[in-house]
Short mmCIF file of C-alpha atoms in Angstrom, two decimals:
data_model
loop_
_atom_site.label_atom_id
_atom_site.label_comp_id
_atom_site.label_asym_id
_atom_site.label_seq_id
_atom_site.Cartn_x
_atom_site.Cartn_y
_atom_site.Cartn_z
CA MET A 97 19.16 98.53 -6.16
CA THR A 98 15.57 99.60 -5.79
CA PHE A 99 13.62 99.25 -2.61
CA THR A 100 11.31 96.71 -4.32
CA LYS A 101 14.20 94.40 -5.29
CA THR A 102 15.66 94.63 -1.83
CA LEU A 103 12.29 93.71 -0.31
CA ARG A 104 11.89 90.74 -2.65
CA ARG A 105 15.35 89.41 -1.84
CA GLY A 106 14.68 89.84 1.85
CA LEU A 107 11.41 87.93 1.62
CA ALA A 108 13.06 85.17 -0.43
CA ALA A 109 15.87 84.82 2.11
CA THR A 110 13.35 84.70 4.95
CA PHE A 111 11.34 82.00 3.13
CA LEU A 112 14.43 79.87 2.47
CA ALA A 113 15.54 80.18 6.07
CA ALA A 114 12.09 79.15 7.27
CA CYS A 115 12.12 76.12 4.98
CA ALA A 116 15.56 75.10 6.24
CA ALA A 117 14.42 75.41 9.84
CA ALA A 118 11.14 73.52 9.31
CA PRO A 119 11.19 69.81 10.23
CA ALA A 120 11.11 67.30 7.40
CA LEU A 121 7.71 65.80 6.68
CA ALA A 122 7.24 62.29 8.03
CA GLU A 123 7.43 59.62 5.37
CA PRO A 124 4.55 57.12 5.36
CA ALA A 125 5.46 53.44 5.21
CA GLU A 126 3.71 50.08 5.49
CA LEU A 127 4.62 47.05 7.55
CA ASP A 128 3.65 43.70 6.02
CA VAL A 129 2.25 41.36 8.67
CA VAL A 130 1.11 37.74 8.31
CA VAL A 131 -1.65 36.78 10.75
CA ARG A 132 -2.26 33.14 11.60
CA LEU A 133 -4.79 31.32 13.80
CA ALA A 134 -3.55 29.04 16.58
CA ASP A 135 -4.45 25.36 16.36
CA GLY A 136 -7.92 24.76 17.75
CA ALA A 137 -8.91 28.45 17.64
CA ALA A 138 -12.09 29.56 15.85
CA LEU A 139 -12.63 32.73 13.82
CA PRO A 140 -16.01 34.42 14.42
CA PRO A 141 -18.18 35.36 11.44
CA GLU A 142 -17.70 38.86 9.99
CA ALA A 143 -14.64 39.35 12.17
CA ARG A 144 -12.90 42.71 12.48
CA MET A 145 -9.29 42.52 13.57
CA GLN A 146 -7.45 45.35 15.31
CA VAL A 147 -3.71 45.40 14.58
CA GLU A 148 -1.29 47.69 16.43
CA LEU A 149 2.37 48.66 16.15
CA LEU A 150 3.69 49.18 19.69
CA ASP A 151 6.76 50.77 21.21
CA VAL A 152 7.86 48.22 23.83
CA SER A 153 11.27 49.71 24.60
CA ARG A 154 10.68 50.33 28.30
CA ALA A 155 10.33 47.23 30.45
CA ASP A 156 9.12 49.34 33.39
CA ALA A 157 6.35 51.12 31.53
CA ALA A 158 3.30 50.29 29.45
CA SER A 159 3.76 50.08 25.70
CA THR A 160 2.71 53.01 23.53
CA THR A 161 0.80 52.70 20.26
CA LEU A 162 2.51 54.08 17.15
CA ALA A 163 -0.06 52.88 14.62
CA ALA A 164 -3.36 51.01 14.65
CA ARG A 165 -5.85 49.90 12.03
CA SER A 166 -8.95 47.70 11.83
CA TYR A 167 -9.31 45.04 9.12
CA ARG A 168 -12.24 42.93 7.94
CA ILE A 169 -11.13 39.28 8.09
CA ASP A 170 -12.96 36.38 6.43
CA SER A 171 -10.30 33.72 6.90
CA LEU A 172 -6.82 33.18 8.31
CA PRO A 173 -3.94 33.06 7.56
CA ALA A 174 -3.95 36.46 5.89
CA GLN A 175 -1.43 39.17 5.04
CA ILE A 176 -2.19 42.76 5.94
CA ARG A 177 -0.34 46.05 5.56
CA LEU A 178 -0.14 48.32 8.58
CA PRO A 179 0.64 51.99 7.75
CA TYR A 180 2.99 53.89 10.06
CA GLU A 181 5.20 57.00 10.03
CA THR A 182 8.93 56.41 9.67
CA ASP A 183 9.72 59.43 11.88
CA ASP A 184 8.05 57.61 14.79
CA VAL A 185 10.61 54.80 14.62
CA ASP A 186 14.01 54.96 16.33
CA ALA A 187 16.51 52.24 15.43
CA ARG A 188 17.67 52.14 19.06
CA MET A 189 14.20 51.23 20.34
CA SER A 190 12.17 48.01 20.33
CA TYR A 191 8.81 47.53 18.62
CA ALA A 192 6.22 44.77 18.40
CA VAL A 193 3.01 43.94 16.53
CA SER A 194 -0.14 42.86 18.35
CA ALA A 195 -3.64 41.98 17.17
CA SER A 196 -7.03 41.14 18.62
CA ILE A 197 -10.56 40.23 17.53
CA ALA A 198 -13.61 41.08 19.64
CA MET A 199 -17.14 39.71 19.47
CA ASP A 200 -20.04 41.56 21.11
CA GLY A 201 -17.57 43.67 23.08
CA THR A 202 -15.56 40.70 24.34
CA THR A 203 -12.07 39.91 23.08
CA VAL A 204 -12.15 36.33 21.83
CA LEU A 205 -8.81 36.14 19.99
CA ARG A 206 -5.53 37.98 20.57
CA THR A 207 -1.79 37.66 20.42
CA THR A 208 -0.47 36.41 23.75
CA THR A 209 3.27 36.69 23.05
CA SER A 210 5.46 39.51 21.74
CA PHE A 211 6.15 39.61 17.99
CA PRO A 212 9.11 41.95 17.27
CA ALA A 213 9.02 44.34 14.31
CA LEU A 214 11.14 46.92 12.45
CA THR A 215 14.31 47.08 14.60
CA ARG A 216 16.86 44.91 16.42
CA ASN A 217 16.99 42.19 13.76
CA ALA A 218 13.21 41.75 13.75
CA PRO A 219 11.82 39.88 10.73
CA GLU A 220 11.04 42.03 7.72
CA ARG A 221 7.55 40.54 7.61
CA PRO A 222 6.42 39.53 11.13
CA GLU A 223 4.19 36.46 11.42
CA ILE A 224 1.85 36.72 14.40
CA VAL A 225 -0.53 34.16 15.91
CA LEU A 226 -3.98 34.78 17.38
CA GLU A 227 -4.82 32.60 20.39
CA GLN A 228 -8.33 31.77 21.62
CA VAL A 229 -8.95 33.62 24.91
CA ALA A 230 -12.76 33.30 25.05
CA PRO A 231 -15.33 31.07 23.32
CA VAL A 232 -16.57 32.05 19.87
CA ALA A 233 -20.31 31.44 19.67
CA MET A 234 -21.56 30.81 16.14
CA GLU A 235 -24.80 29.31 14.89
CA ALA A 236 -22.96 26.20 13.80
CA ASP A 237 -21.59 25.84 17.35
CA MET A 238 -24.99 25.44 18.95
CA GLN A 239 -25.18 21.76 18.22
CA GLY A 240 -26.44 19.21 20.70
CA ILE A 241 -23.95 17.87 23.19
CA ALA A 242 -25.98 14.82 24.24
CA GLY A 243 -24.93 11.26 23.57
CA ILE A 244 -21.26 12.14 23.13
CA PRO A 245 -18.52 11.08 25.55
CA TRP A 246 -16.52 14.24 26.34
CA GLN A 247 -13.02 13.98 27.78
CA VAL A 248 -11.42 16.90 29.65
CA SER A 249 -8.28 18.37 28.06
CA GLU A 250 -7.93 21.61 30.06
CA ILE A 251 -9.06 22.84 33.47
CA GLY A 252 -8.90 26.48 34.46
CA GLY A 253 -6.66 27.38 31.53
CA ARG A 254 -4.13 24.64 32.31
CA LEU A 255 -3.55 21.80 29.87
CA LEU A 256 -4.38 18.46 31.43
CA VAL A 257 -1.85 15.75 30.64
CA VAL A 258 -2.87 12.69 32.59
CA GLU A 259 -3.91 9.12 31.99
CA ASP A 260 -7.58 8.33 32.55
CA ALA A 261 -8.71 11.97 32.34
CA PRO A 262 -12.11 13.13 33.70
CA THR A 263 -15.10 12.69 31.39
CA LEU A 264 -18.67 13.94 30.96
CA VAL A 265 -21.60 12.52 29.01
CA PHE A 266 -25.17 13.86 28.73
CA ASP A 267 -28.38 12.29 27.52
CA ALA A 268 -31.22 14.08 25.70
CA GLU A 269 -32.97 14.96 28.98
CA GLY A 270 -29.91 16.61 30.51
CA ASN A 271 -28.99 13.70 32.75
CA PHE A 272 -25.24 13.45 33.01
CA ALA A 273 -22.61 11.00 34.14
CA MET A 274 -19.26 12.39 35.20
CA TYR A 275 -15.99 10.67 36.00
CA GLY A 276 -13.95 13.06 38.10
CA GLY A 277 -10.64 11.24 38.10
CA CYS A 278 -11.46 8.89 40.96
CA ASN A 279 -15.20 8.72 41.59
CA ARG A 280 -18.23 8.68 39.32
CA PHE A 281 -21.11 11.14 39.68
CA THR A 282 -24.61 11.48 38.26
CA GLY A 283 -27.21 14.23 38.18
CA THR A 284 -29.35 16.36 35.91
CA ALA A 285 -28.14 19.57 34.28
CA GLU A 286 -30.31 22.31 32.82
CA ILE A 287 -29.23 22.74 29.20
CA GLY A 288 -30.44 25.44 26.81
CA ALA A 289 -29.11 27.03 23.61
CA GLY A 290 -25.56 27.70 24.72
CA THR A 291 -26.45 27.68 28.42
CA ILE A 292 -25.92 24.98 30.99
CA SER A 293 -26.05 24.75 34.76
CA PHE A 294 -25.27 21.86 37.07
CA PRO A 295 -27.02 21.09 40.37
CA ASP A 296 -25.37 22.28 43.58
CA ALA A 297 -24.95 18.68 44.67
CA PHE A 298 -25.08 15.37 42.85
CA ALA A 299 -24.76 11.73 43.76
CA GLY A 300 -21.45 9.94 43.50
CA THR A 301 -19.34 7.03 44.67
CA ARG A 302 -17.06 7.45 47.70
CA ARG A 303 -13.81 5.81 46.65
CA MET A 304 -10.48 6.98 48.09
CA CYS A 305 -7.69 7.33 45.55
CA PRO A 306 -4.08 8.55 45.70
CA ALA A 307 -3.76 12.22 46.62
CA PRO A 308 -3.02 13.48 43.06
CA ARG A 309 -6.20 11.84 41.76
CA MET A 310 -8.28 13.25 44.62
CA THR A 311 -6.88 16.73 43.96
CA LEU A 312 -7.68 16.40 40.26
CA GLU A 313 -11.21 15.30 41.07
CA GLN A 314 -11.84 18.20 43.45
CA THR A 315 -10.54 20.65 40.84
CA MET A 316 -12.91 19.10 38.28
CA VAL A 317 -15.91 19.28 40.63
CA ASP A 318 -15.13 22.90 41.57
CA ALA A 319 -14.87 23.89 37.91
CA VAL A 320 -18.18 22.22 37.02
CA GLY A 321 -19.82 24.18 39.85
CA THR A 322 -19.01 27.48 38.12
CA VAL A 323 -20.29 26.53 34.65
CA THR A 324 -23.12 28.60 33.14
CA GLY A 325 -22.64 28.17 29.39
CA TYR A 326 -21.11 26.11 26.62
CA VAL A 327 -19.81 26.45 23.10
CA ARG A 328 -19.32 23.50 20.81
CA ASN A 329 -16.96 23.67 17.83
CA GLY A 330 -17.29 20.29 16.15
CA SER A 331 -15.43 17.80 18.33
CA LEU A 332 -14.41 20.50 20.84
CA LEU A 333 -16.55 21.61 23.78
CA SER A 334 -15.87 24.66 26.01
CA LEU A 335 -17.73 25.08 29.31
CA THR A 336 -17.74 28.71 30.44
CA ASN A 337 -18.50 30.64 33.62
CA ALA A 338 -20.71 33.70 34.09
CA ALA A 339 -17.90 35.99 32.87
CA GLY A 340 -17.61 34.02 29.62
CA VAL A 341 -14.24 32.55 30.61
CA THR A 342 -13.62 28.93 29.68
CA VAL A 343 -13.18 26.84 32.82
CA LEU A 344 -13.21 23.43 31.12
CA ARG A 345 -12.21 22.35 27.63
CA LEU A 346 -13.23 18.90 26.45
CA ASN A 347 -12.65 16.81 23.34
CA GLU A 348 -14.97 14.24 21.86
CA ARG A 349 -13.48 10.99 23.10
CA PRO A 350 -12.84 8.49 20.31
CA GLU A 351 -14.65 5.19 20.63
#
C-alpha cells in the first residue's frame, strides 16, 4: 500500500469519526397556535403581537424563552405558526405559550393564564386568549361621553356584582352627577380628548347607609379621585389613572 493511499484512508477515517462524534443538527418545527380575544377586549389598529414559547418546568424560577416571534394582526381570532427547535424540547419538561400586544410602549393585551404546549398531554394546537390589561385608545374611541348614564361594572380591577351599582352622568359642559352607592354627588369635571379630571371636593348628600354600601361608596369616591383619562369603546367606558391603569369600568346603562 502506498503512502498516499494510507494517508487518504486515514483522513477518511478521521472524517467519519468526526461526523459520528458531532451532535445532530436541530430539526426546525412549527407550533400551530390559535389566538382569541377575550370578551369586551379591543384590538388596537395595526397591532403587532409577540408570541413566545416558554419553558415553565421550574416552579421556583422564572420561565425561559425557547422561541419568540412578532406577528402583524388585523383581527382576532387568528391562527399563527411559531417556529422552534425540536432539540430544545424535553418530553419530561413543561412548556407554555404566551402572547402580548403593546401600544406606544404599553402592553394593552396579554395572556393572563398559562396555556400548556408540546408535552404532558398539552393540546396539539393550543388556543390562547388575550385579556385587556390597559385601555386601547383609537380614534373611534374618542367619542363624547356626555348625556349618557354610565353604570360602574368594575372598580380597581375587581368585578362589581351588586344591586343598585354606582353611576355617573355628564352634560356637555362637564357637569356631572354621581351616585356612589348611598349618596348622590355633583360637580364639574374638566374633560378633553381622552382626558378627564374631577375636582378635589364636590357637593353631596349626607345619608347614612348600611356599612357595605358606605364602603362601596368610599371605594368609588377614592377611585374617581385618581382619574386622569378615559377611553370609550362604544357602550363601554374606562376611566384611567396617571399610569394608564383602568380604575373604573362602566357600561352604558340601558334605559
